[in-house]
Amino acid sequence: MSDDGSDRTATGRAGHRTGTARPTEALPFDPSEPLPRLRRELDTGPDGLSAREAARRLAVHGPNEVRRKAGPSVWREVATQLAHPLALLLWAAAALAFVADLAVLGWAVLAVIIVNAGFALFQERQAERAVETLARYLPEHALVVRDGHPLTVEARELVPGDVVLLEEGDKVPADARVTEGGVEVDLSMLTGESVPAERVSVAGLLGAPLLEEPNLVFSGTTCIEGQARAVVFATGDRTELGRIAALSQRTRREASPLERQVKKVAWLIAAVATGMGAVFLVVGVAVGLPVTDALMFAIGLLVANVPEGLLPTITLALAVGVRALARQGALVKRLSAVETLGSTSVICTDKTGTLTRNRMHLRVCWTPGQEGEAGSWAQELVRAAAECTTVTRDAEDELHGDPTETALVEGAAELGAPVDLARRDERRHALFRFDPRLRMMTVVQDGGTSGPTRVVVKGAPEAVLEHVLPGPDREAARDAAQRLAGAGTRVLAVAVRDLPADGGAPARRQDAETRLTLLGLVGLYDPPRAEVASAVRRCHGAGVRVHVVTGDNGATAAAIAREVGIGVPRLEVVDDSETLGDAELDRLLVEGDAEIVFARSSPETKLRVADTLRAHGRIVAMTGDGVNDAPALHRAHIGVAMGRSGTDVAREAAAMVLTDDDFATIVTAIESGRRVYDNVRKFIVYIFAHATPEIVPFLVFALSAGAVPLPLTVLQILAVDLGTETLPALALGRERSEPGVMRRPPRSAHQGVISRDMLIRSWGYLGLVSAVLVMAGFLYVLWRAGWQPGDPTGQGSPLHGAYVTATTATFAGIVTCQVGTAFAARTDHAALREIGVLSNPLLLAGIVFELCFTAALVYAPPLQQVFGTAALPWDVVLLIGTFPLVVWGVDEARRARRRRQRDRWEDAGSLPPWSRRKGG
């Protein structure tokens, strides 16, 4: 069929283009214009361009390919990662290790720096890979008409004005306007809808979005069936695919809250460590210490303050969270995303396939005076609807075709009115496929021995009822259609007309679709997943709001939302999302307390919703499955792609991929993210707690003007920081969630990973108690040897052996205090018995390892020579063996007191002061 060039059909808002594509003003050529005018603007004709003209246009418009903008060089990004504050601290630690002649530890720290920099560089390339994946959707070759003859050329050589030939199985090589014939096209990569769209040579729809124009095909989509000739109006970056690539590259990933906070903490630690080292270097010289001793003292302070294991421990803990989520159906591609999930305050979700099963089935039948699913009237209705389909059945008895039509055929069989599909096709005299303008499909079929030849029409109720004979049934059907749509069903009307025996089948569609008699309505339903309702309740309990952003009808989406509990306490439905201004978006998303259904949404809507929420400090998780969702998935803090129904581009753009396409998995991931964040804070408490017992010995040394010898050596500090603490800290990252983790609101994006309360707990309680204990152990060993303040303990002195044993007791005491700190840090508020003393076997294994490692350093002669240690007497071993119980007991008593205070505050209807502190 050839386009006659008539004006567009006036079925939309005059002069206003909305929907899922950019405005035509962004294009050099308007594809919605009448065909003769479009051809004049493109300066082309039915026989296409000449080879010479095509070459000239290729030079002007550039190749037909998705191009990636040049980003920063790899070496510049590597340099940026190597200059990260924590990396700078690790550089300092490595340098000190080499100064201390401990090359093995120095090289180990350098390896940690390189691994972390490489991983960060890897995740920065996510956006580029998404764009490269977009490019793979383009075919390599295209069949084009040049100089009046069909010719196969490279797809990158297509230019505006080229005439391309499309057949079943072809990928569309560029955005084009169909001029002859028709094809069914799989647009799911752009629209997210699995139903193939028919694209034919007809007039356009006034006011319709570009992706809904019945005569346009788009680059990268696939022709399912049919043949057509089309004229190219956009290539390269001006296609839908190019636009999405540009959006994806503009929406670069931002640092996660944890990444930003760790950077702040790193600078704080660097400032504190450097400042303390400089101050006490001056103090040491001022109190009469030799310069070499004062310098050693300053280096020791710096090493004691630098948490060498912090960055690798955080990285490994997040990796553990990634593996745990993978077992639960969520593949997390960026480690920091695990932590970001825990702070998520808003989920923007699709409807089909995420909240629902993406599996249509027949739910209800309606005829005038009847409603339900049983009876001969229902059988007649669904049999007629199933006859008006193009579904096929393969050799394995599997149905193939439109999901809606498949549901009709399956529903007819379930109601005892099965349709023989082969016989259906044999009896068919005429087929008028679904027309997106008319919103109807029609067949003319032989009634056989059972009746006359019959016209069967099915389609949108408002469209079909316009062709039904007037009467009270028509108005009743309109009311019923509205009611069924409000119940979440997709409603189709079915109407028939029996033809006279002596008349032939109508040759034209308009002759068939007239003077119809209504059979009734069928309601098709895509039910919610069983687990979604409970997942939504968990979201609400955790203070997470859930918005639905969908291309579906507002009434249907709202019904599904209400069914799963979205919209508590209030649900607001936006039927025309594209018309919303920024002020209205602010009102809906920020100022109100409603959960929103954004219906008939485009990729730009998703992007604007994500931007609005981000601008107001919300942490956003956004689901998507189509190519057009890639920019929004990039822009959201957590882009969530569908593993089963999603496209490669969506999966590349997302931070997390759901292998089961299930909304409940997102909620599970949020809980896991909160657990991981809590565990990060737990091992930060653990790591920071031993800074005090490492620093205090140097303070005692300085403040005593050397009368008390240094209780700890720099090498022993490094042995603690890089040797004994790492495995228990990592094991704390495997702690299970504390009770009530999903009954508290999301933390603020501005809340620090390290709070004032944590520092008080680490340095003031756990650290101070540990410092007192290890200094007591150090002085006890010297005292039992007859030492008095000021007595020499250097090499060759009578007390040197006792001094080496005393420093070993300090080192071993810090390790045993770490054991008590590890058990104390396992819980922030609850008692240890609530989570189980033995419930973390990895922690127990880590403690066994650090005790064995310590024993090797203390008792193995080769290591004694390296680390300056000596074997400990049994009385000293028994003394430091009590340290874990003391450290843990003090913290357990503190937490019990705070729980009692919290209970009293809650009984009074308020919260204790430490819960109201920023970042606390």
Tab-separated table of N, CA and C in Angstrom, residues 88-212:
chain	number	residue	atom	x	y	z
A	88	LEU	N	46.815	7.685	49.125
A	88	LEU	CA	47.959	8.452	49.608
A	88	LEU	C	48.412	7.959	50.972
A	89	LEU	N	47.451	7.627	51.832
A	89	LEU	CA	47.816	7.081	53.140
A	89	LEU	C	48.527	5.742	52.993
A	90	LEU	N	48.043	4.935	52.046
A	90	LEU	CA	48.693	3.644	51.819
A	90	LEU	C	50.097	3.836	51.242
A	91	TRP	N	50.268	4.858	50.371
A	91	TRP	CA	51.618	5.164	49.887
A	91	TRP	C	52.541	5.480	51.072
A	92	ALA	N	52.037	6.279	52.005
A	92	ALA	CA	52.850	6.629	53.180
A	92	ALA	C	53.181	5.382	54.001
A	93	ALA	N	52.171	4.514	54.158
A	93	ALA	CA	52.420	3.286	54.922
A	93	ALA	C	53.467	2.422	54.235
A	94	ALA	N	53.390	2.324	52.910
A	94	ALA	CA	54.376	1.530	52.167
A	94	ALA	C	55.771	2.125	52.327
A	95	ALA	N	55.853	3.451	52.241
A	95	ALA	CA	57.159	4.098	52.387
A	95	ALA	C	57.752	3.819	53.763
A	96	LEU	N	56.904	3.897	54.790
A	96	LEU	CA	57.384	3.617	56.140
A	96	LEU	C	57.828	2.170	56.281
A	97	ALA	N	57.107	1.268	55.612
A	97	ALA	CA	57.505	-0.142	55.671
A	97	ALA	C	58.893	-0.339	55.063
A	98	PHE	N	59.159	0.349	53.927
A	98	PHE	CA	60.485	0.228	53.314
A	98	PHE	C	61.549	0.896	54.183
A	99	VAL	N	61.195	2.045	54.822
A	99	VAL	CA	62.142	2.701	55.728
A	99	VAL	C	62.498	1.783	56.885
A	100	ALA	N	61.487	1.035	57.353
A	100	ALA	CA	61.703	0.116	58.464
A	100	ALA	C	62.343	-1.191	58.021
A	101	ASP	N	62.753	-1.258	56.756
A	101	ASP	CA	63.418	-2.437	56.202
A	101	ASP	C	62.505	-3.665	56.240
A	102	LEU	N	61.195	-3.428	55.988
A	102	LEU	CA	60.235	-4.537	55.924
A	102	LEU	C	59.655	-4.544	54.509
A	103	ALA	N	60.468	-5.012	53.573
A	103	ALA	CA	60.119	-4.902	52.159
A	103	ALA	C	58.879	-5.715	51.805
A	104	VAL	N	58.691	-6.885	52.436
A	104	VAL	CA	57.540	-7.729	52.108
A	104	VAL	C	56.240	-6.990	52.388
A	105	LEU	N	56.155	-6.356	53.557
A	105	LEU	CA	54.940	-5.592	53.875
A	105	LEU	C	54.804	-4.385	52.950
A	106	GLY	N	55.914	-3.779	52.620
A	106	GLY	CA	55.856	-2.636	51.707
A	106	GLY	C	55.286	-3.015	50.359
A	107	TRP	N	55.780	-4.125	49.789
A	107	TRP	CA	55.256	-4.576	48.506
A	107	TRP	C	53.795	-4.992	48.617
A	108	ALA	N	53.396	-5.560	49.752
A	108	ALA	CA	51.990	-5.953	49.944
A	108	ALA	C	51.077	-4.728	49.916
A	109	VAL	N	51.504	-3.649	50.571
A	109	VAL	CA	50.693	-2.418	50.572
A	109	VAL	C	50.615	-1.834	49.167
A	110	LEU	N	51.730	-1.862	48.434
A	110	LEU	CA	51.709	-1.371	47.055
A	110	LEU	C	50.747	-2.187	46.193
A	111	ALA	N	50.694	-3.494	46.431
A	111	ALA	CA	49.766	-4.334	45.680
A	111	ALA	C	48.323	-3.944	45.974
A	112	VAL	N	48.041	-3.632	47.246
A	112	VAL	CA	46.689	-3.191	47.611
A	112	VAL	C	46.335	-1.903	46.869
A	113	ILE	N	47.280	-0.972	46.783
A	113	ILE	CA	47.027	0.290	46.073
A	113	ILE	C	46.687	0.017	44.616
A	114	ILE	N	47.464	-0.848	43.963
A	114	ILE	CA	47.263	-1.111	42.547
A	114	ILE	C	45.937	-1.815	42.300
A	115	VAL	N	45.608	-2.794	43.129
A	115	VAL	CA	44.347	-3.535	42.966
A	115	VAL	C	43.160	-2.598	43.113
A	116	ASN	N	43.179	-1.751	44.124
A	116	ASN	CA	42.053	-0.832	44.331
A	116	ASN	C	41.945	0.188	43.205
A	117	ALA	N	43.072	0.684	42.718
A	117	ALA	CA	43.032	1.632	41.608
A	117	ALA	C	42.502	0.965	40.348
A	118	GLY	N	42.937	-0.273	40.098
A	118	GLY	CA	42.455	-0.996	38.923
A	118	GLY	C	40.971	-1.250	38.977
A	119	PHE	N	40.472	-1.599	40.160
A	119	PHE	CA	39.038	-1.851	40.285
A	119	PHE	C	38.239	-0.569	40.062
A	120	ALA	N	38.704	0.537	40.637
A	120	ALA	CA	37.996	1.808	40.449
A	120	ALA	C	37.977	2.202	38.980
A	121	LEU	N	39.095	1.997	38.279
A	121	LEU	CA	39.151	2.310	36.857
A	121	LEU	C	38.182	1.431	36.078
A	122	PHE	N	38.086	0.169	36.465
A	122	PHE	CA	37.166	-0.767	35.808
A	122	PHE	C	35.729	-0.277	35.893
A	123	GLN	N	35.301	0.196	37.051
A	123	GLN	CA	33.906	0.598	37.180
A	123	GLN	C	33.638	1.944	36.514
A	124	GLU	N	34.669	2.790	36.346
A	124	GLU	CA	34.471	4.056	35.657
A	124	GLU	C	34.180	3.855	34.171
A	125	ARG	N	34.502	2.675	33.629
A	125	ARG	CA	34.290	2.409	32.212
A	125	ARG	C	32.909	1.836	31.924
A	126	GLN	N	32.026	1.783	32.932
A	126	GLN	CA	30.697	1.197	32.744
A	126	GLN	C	29.922	1.914	31.643
A	127	ALA	N	29.903	3.253	31.672
A	127	ALA	CA	29.101	3.996	30.694
A	127	ALA	C	29.597	3.754	29.276
A	128	GLU	N	30.937	3.670	29.111
A	128	GLU	CA	31.468	3.453	27.776
A	128	GLU	C	31.050	2.086	27.243
A	129	ARG	N	31.049	1.065	28.096
A	129	ARG	CA	30.643	-0.256	27.632
A	129	ARG	C	29.177	-0.253	27.235
A	130	ALA	N	28.358	0.532	27.947
A	130	ALA	CA	26.941	0.599	27.583
A	130	ALA	C	26.775	1.179	26.185
A	131	VAL	N	27.558	2.209	25.870
A	131	VAL	CA	27.465	2.808	24.539
A	131	VAL	C	27.967	1.839	23.480
A	132	GLU	N	29.042	1.116	23.789
A	132	GLU	CA	29.540	0.130	22.836
A	132	GLU	C	28.504	-0.966	22.595
A	133	THR	N	27.757	-1.330	23.636
A	133	THR	CA	26.707	-2.335	23.469
A	133	THR	C	25.581	-1.797	22.595
A	134	LEU	N	25.275	-0.516	22.729
A	134	LEU	CA	24.268	0.089	21.852
A	134	LEU	C	24.672	-0.070	20.390
A	135	ALA	N	25.941	0.133	20.118
A	135	ALA	CA	26.407	0.059	18.741
A	135	ALA	C	26.202	-1.332	18.148
A	136	ARG	N	26.204	-2.366	18.992
A	136	ARG	CA	26.050	-3.729	18.489
A	136	ARG	C	24.635	-3.992	17.973
A	137	TYR	N	23.687	-3.131	18.300
A	137	TYR	CA	22.322	-3.322	17.803
A	137	TYR	C	22.204	-2.986	16.317
A	138	LEU	N	23.140	-2.218	15.806
A	138	LEU	CA	23.069	-1.850	14.392
A	138	LEU	C	23.535	-3.017	13.518
A	139	PRO	N	22.843	-3.263	12.405
A	139	PRO	CA	23.298	-4.325	11.496
A	139	PRO	C	24.565	-3.892	10.784
A	140	GLU	N	25.290	-4.863	10.251
A	140	GLU	CA	26.511	-4.536	9.521
A	140	GLU	C	26.204	-4.070	8.104
A	141	HIS	N	25.146	-4.626	7.502
A	141	HIS	CA	24.833	-4.299	6.110
A	141	HIS	C	23.352	-3.942	5.979
A	142	ALA	N	23.032	-3.256	4.893
A	142	ALA	CA	21.649	-2.883	4.615
A	142	ALA	C	21.401	-2.994	3.117
A	143	LEU	N	20.146	-3.328	2.781
A	143	LEU	CA	19.747	-3.400	1.374
A	143	LEU	C	19.120	-2.056	1.011
A	144	VAL	N	19.779	-1.329	0.106
A	144	VAL	CA	19.380	0.032	-0.207
A	144	VAL	C	19.188	0.168	-1.712
A	145	VAL	N	18.327	1.111	-2.111
A	145	VAL	CA	18.123	1.391	-3.528
A	145	VAL	C	19.004	2.573	-3.911
A	146	ARG	N	19.975	2.320	-4.770
A	146	ARG	CA	20.864	3.371	-5.273
A	146	ARG	C	20.813	3.348	-6.800
A	147	ASP	N	20.642	4.505	-7.391
A	147	ASP	CA	20.543	4.622	-8.862
A	147	ASP	C	19.428	3.737	-9.407
A	148	GLY	N	18.374	3.547	-8.594
A	148	GLY	CA	17.220	2.786	-9.041
A	148	GLY	C	17.358	1.288	-8.915
A	149	HIS	N	18.481	0.788	-8.355
A	149	HIS	CA	18.699	-0.651	-8.260
A	149	HIS	C	19.011	-1.042	-6.816
A	150	PRO	N	18.508	-2.218	-6.379
A	150	PRO	CA	18.842	-2.688	-5.030
A	150	PRO	C	20.344	-2.967	-4.924
A	151	LEU	N	20.915	-2.585	-3.780
A	151	LEU	CA	22.349	-2.724	-3.599
A	151	LEU	C	22.620	-2.941	-2.109
A	152	THR	N	23.469	-3.911	-1.794
A	152	THR	CA	23.851	-4.145	-0.400
A	152	THR	C	25.066	-3.289	-0.074
A	153	VAL	N	24.913	-2.453	0.978
A	153	VAL	CA	26.004	-1.573	1.393
A	153	VAL	C	26.216	-1.747	2.891
A	154	GLU	N	27.336	-1.224	3.372
A	154	GLU	CA	27.554	-1.208	4.814
A	154	GLU	C	26.555	-0.248	5.460
A	155	ALA	N	25.978	-0.682	6.589
A	155	ALA	CA	24.957	0.135	7.244
A	155	ALA	C	25.504	1.499	7.648
A	156	ARG	N	26.788	1.576	7.958
A	156	ARG	CA	27.372	2.857	8.376
A	156	ARG	C	27.399	3.868	7.239
A	157	GLU	N	27.172	3.420	5.963
A	157	GLU	CA	27.204	4.318	4.823
A	157	GLU	C	25.829	4.869	4.467
A	158	LEU	N	24.788	4.512	5.210
A	158	LEU	CA	23.459	5.055	4.930
A	158	LEU	C	23.416	6.539	5.244
A	159	VAL	N	22.595	7.265	4.476
A	159	VAL	CA	22.452	8.703	4.670
A	159	VAL	C	20.970	9.064	4.593
A	160	PRO	N	20.554	10.214	5.156
A	160	PRO	CA	19.169	10.657	4.995
A	160	PRO	C	18.793	10.759	3.525
A	161	GLY	N	17.631	10.234	3.183
A	161	GLY	CA	17.176	10.220	1.802
A	161	GLY	C	17.328	8.868	1.142
A	162	ASP	N	18.145	7.976	1.719
A	162	ASP	CA	18.282	6.628	1.169
A	162	ASP	C	16.957	5.879	1.295
A	163	VAL	N	16.660	5.029	0.320
A	163	VAL	CA	15.498	4.145	0.371
A	163	VAL	C	16.009	2.746	0.709
A	164	VAL	N	15.534	2.183	1.816
A	164	VAL	CA	15.980	0.864	2.256
A	164	VAL	C	14.841	-0.137	2.074
A	165	LEU	N	15.217	-1.388	1.848
A	165	LEU	CA	14.265	-2.484	1.701
A	165	LEU	C	14.339	-3.358	2.948
A	166	LEU	N	13.188	-3.606	3.553
A	166	LEU	CA	13.125	-4.362	4.807
A	166	LEU	C	12.331	-5.639	4.588
A	167	GLU	N	12.824	-6.735	5.168
A	167	GLU	CA	12.138	-8.015	5.095
A	167	GLU	C	12.169	-8.685	6.457
A	168	GLU	N	11.398	-9.757	6.572
A	168	GLU	CA	11.337	-10.516	7.812
A	168	GLU	C	12.739	-10.942	8.247
A	169	GLY	N	13.065	-10.704	9.524
A	169	GLY	CA	14.365	-11.076	10.064
A	169	GLY	C	15.410	-9.997	9.978
A	170	ASP	N	15.169	-8.915	9.207
A	170	ASP	CA	16.153	-7.841	9.074
A	170	ASP	C	16.158	-6.957	10.319
A	171	LYS	N	17.340	-6.419	10.630
A	171	LYS	CA	17.420	-5.332	11.591
A	171	LYS	C	17.292	-4.013	10.847
A	172	VAL	N	16.530	-3.101	11.396
A	172	VAL	CA	16.353	-1.801	10.754
A	172	VAL	C	17.667	-1.034	10.887
A	173	PRO	N	18.242	-0.565	9.782
A	173	PRO	CA	19.577	0.045	9.844
A	173	PRO	C	19.590	1.521	10.226
A	174	ALA	N	18.452	2.209	10.156
A	174	ALA	CA	18.397	3.638	10.476
A	174	ALA	C	16.938	3.995	10.734
A	175	ASP	N	16.682	5.169	11.296
A	175	ASP	CA	15.311	5.620	11.480
A	175	ASP	C	14.729	5.971	10.108
A	176	ALA	N	13.546	5.416	9.807
A	176	ALA	CA	13.019	5.560	8.449
A	176	ALA	C	11.494	5.632	8.468
A	177	ARG	N	10.937	6.176	7.396
A	177	ARG	CA	9.486	6.289	7.199
A	177	ARG	C	9.068	5.254	6.146
A	178	VAL	N	8.111	4.384	6.512
A	178	VAL	CA	7.635	3.359	5.594
A	178	VAL	C	6.860	4.035	4.465
A	179	THR	N	7.212	3.708	3.211
A	179	THR	CA	6.548	4.306	2.065
A	179	THR	C	5.739	3.296	1.257
A	180	GLU	N	6.087	2.022	1.364
A	180	GLU	CA	5.338	0.972	0.681
A	180	GLU	C	5.361	-0.286	1.541
A	181	GLY	N	4.247	-1.054	1.502
A	181	GLY	CA	4.181	-2.321	2.216
A	181	GLY	C	4.003	-2.124	3.709
A	182	GLY	N	4.356	-3.151	4.461
A	182	GLY	CA	4.208	-3.096	5.906
A	182	GLY	C	5.005	-4.204	6.572
A	183	VAL	N	5.453	-3.946	7.789
A	183	VAL	CA	6.205	-4.928	8.567
A	183	VAL	C	5.730	-4.881	10.014
A	184	GLU	N	5.887	-6.033	10.699
A	184	GLU	CA	5.718	-6.059	12.146
A	184	GLU	C	7.105	-5.969	12.763
A	185	VAL	N	7.268	-5.042	13.711
A	185	VAL	CA	8.590	-4.728	14.244
A	185	VAL	C	8.593	-4.954	15.748
A	186	ASP	N	9.666	-5.584	16.236
A	186	ASP	CA	9.881	-5.752	17.673
A	186	ASP	C	10.540	-4.481	18.204
A	187	LEU	N	9.738	-3.664	18.896
A	187	LEU	CA	10.227	-2.403	19.448
A	187	LEU	C	10.580	-2.508	20.922
A	188	SER	N	10.636	-3.732	21.459
A	188	SER	CA	10.787	-3.896	22.908
A	188	SER	C	12.064	-3.242	23.433
A	189	MET	N	13.130	-3.213	22.629
A	189	MET	CA	14.371	-2.607	23.085
A	189	MET	C	14.222	-1.100	23.321
A	190	LEU	N	13.230	-0.465	22.659
A	190	LEU	CA	13.007	0.961	22.832
A	190	LEU	C	11.841	1.269	23.752
A	191	THR	N	10.785	0.454	23.675
A	191	THR	CA	9.569	0.759	24.423
A	191	THR	C	9.399	-0.101	25.661
A	192	GLY	N	10.089	-1.247	25.730
A	192	GLY	CA	9.890	-2.174	26.831
A	192	GLY	C	8.672	-3.043	26.680
A	193	GLU	N	7.871	-2.828	25.623
A	193	GLU	CA	6.674	-3.622	25.392
A	193	GLU	C	7.010	-4.815	24.501
A	194	SER	N	6.540	-6.000	24.925
A	194	SER	CA	6.890	-7.219	24.189
A	194	SER	C	6.009	-7.448	22.968
A	195	VAL	N	4.916	-6.708	22.836
A	195	VAL	CA	3.996	-6.915	21.721
A	195	VAL	C	4.578	-6.292	20.454
A	196	PRO	N	4.728	-7.064	19.342
A	196	PRO	CA	5.225	-6.482	18.094
A	196	PRO	C	4.293	-5.381	17.590
A	197	ALA	N	4.877	-4.372	16.964
A	197	ALA	CA	4.092	-3.248	16.454
A	197	ALA	C	4.053	-3.309	14.936
A	198	GLU	N	2.878	-3.063	14.373
A	198	GLU	CA	2.742	-3.057	12.922
A	198	GLU	C	3.096	-1.678	12.390
A	199	ARG	N	3.954	-1.640	11.385
A	199	ARG	CA	4.358	-0.387	10.768
A	199	ARG	C	4.060	-0.481	9.279
A	200	VAL	N	3.158	0.391	8.810
A	200	VAL	CA	2.672	0.330	7.434
A	200	VAL	C	2.731	1.713	6.812
A	201	SER	N	2.515	1.762	5.517
A	201	SER	CA	2.533	3.022	4.789
A	201	SER	C	1.169	3.682	4.913
A	202	VAL	N	0.995	4.470	5.952
A	202	VAL	CA	-0.251	5.189	6.193
A	202	VAL	C	0.092	6.608	6.619
A	203	ALA	N	-0.950	7.423	6.730
A	203	ALA	CA	-0.747	8.779	7.227
A	203	ALA	C	-0.393	8.728	8.706
A	204	GLY	N	0.326	9.736	9.183
A	204	GLY	CA	0.724	9.774	10.581
A	204	GLY	C	-0.416	10.185	11.491
A	205	LEU	N	-0.157	10.084	12.806
A	205	LEU	CA	-1.136	10.464	13.821
A	205	LEU	C	-0.743	11.820	14.387
A	206	LEU	N	-1.633	12.785	14.290
A	206	LEU	CA	-1.344	14.116	14.797
A	206	LEU	C	-1.179	14.067	16.312
A	207	GLY	N	-0.035	14.557	16.815
A	207	GLY	CA	0.193	14.619	18.245
A	207	GLY	C	0.716	13.348	18.859
A	208	ALA	N	0.902	12.282	18.074
A	208	ALA	CA	1.377	11.020	18.636
A	208	ALA	C	2.875	11.077	18.872
A	209	PRO	N	3.377	10.385	19.899
A	209	PRO	CA	4.832	10.272	20.066
A	209	PRO	C	5.451	9.587	18.858
A	210	LEU	N	6.704	9.884	18.578
A	210	LEU	CA	7.356	9.298	17.419
A	210	LEU	C	7.341	7.778	17.448
A	211	LEU	N	7.583	7.206	18.648
A	211	LEU	CA	7.640	5.744	18.727
A	211	LEU	C	6.275	5.092	18.502
A	212	GLU	N	5.213	5.870	18.557
A	212	GLU	CA	3.883	5.318	18.333
A	212	GLU	C	3.350	5.642	16.939
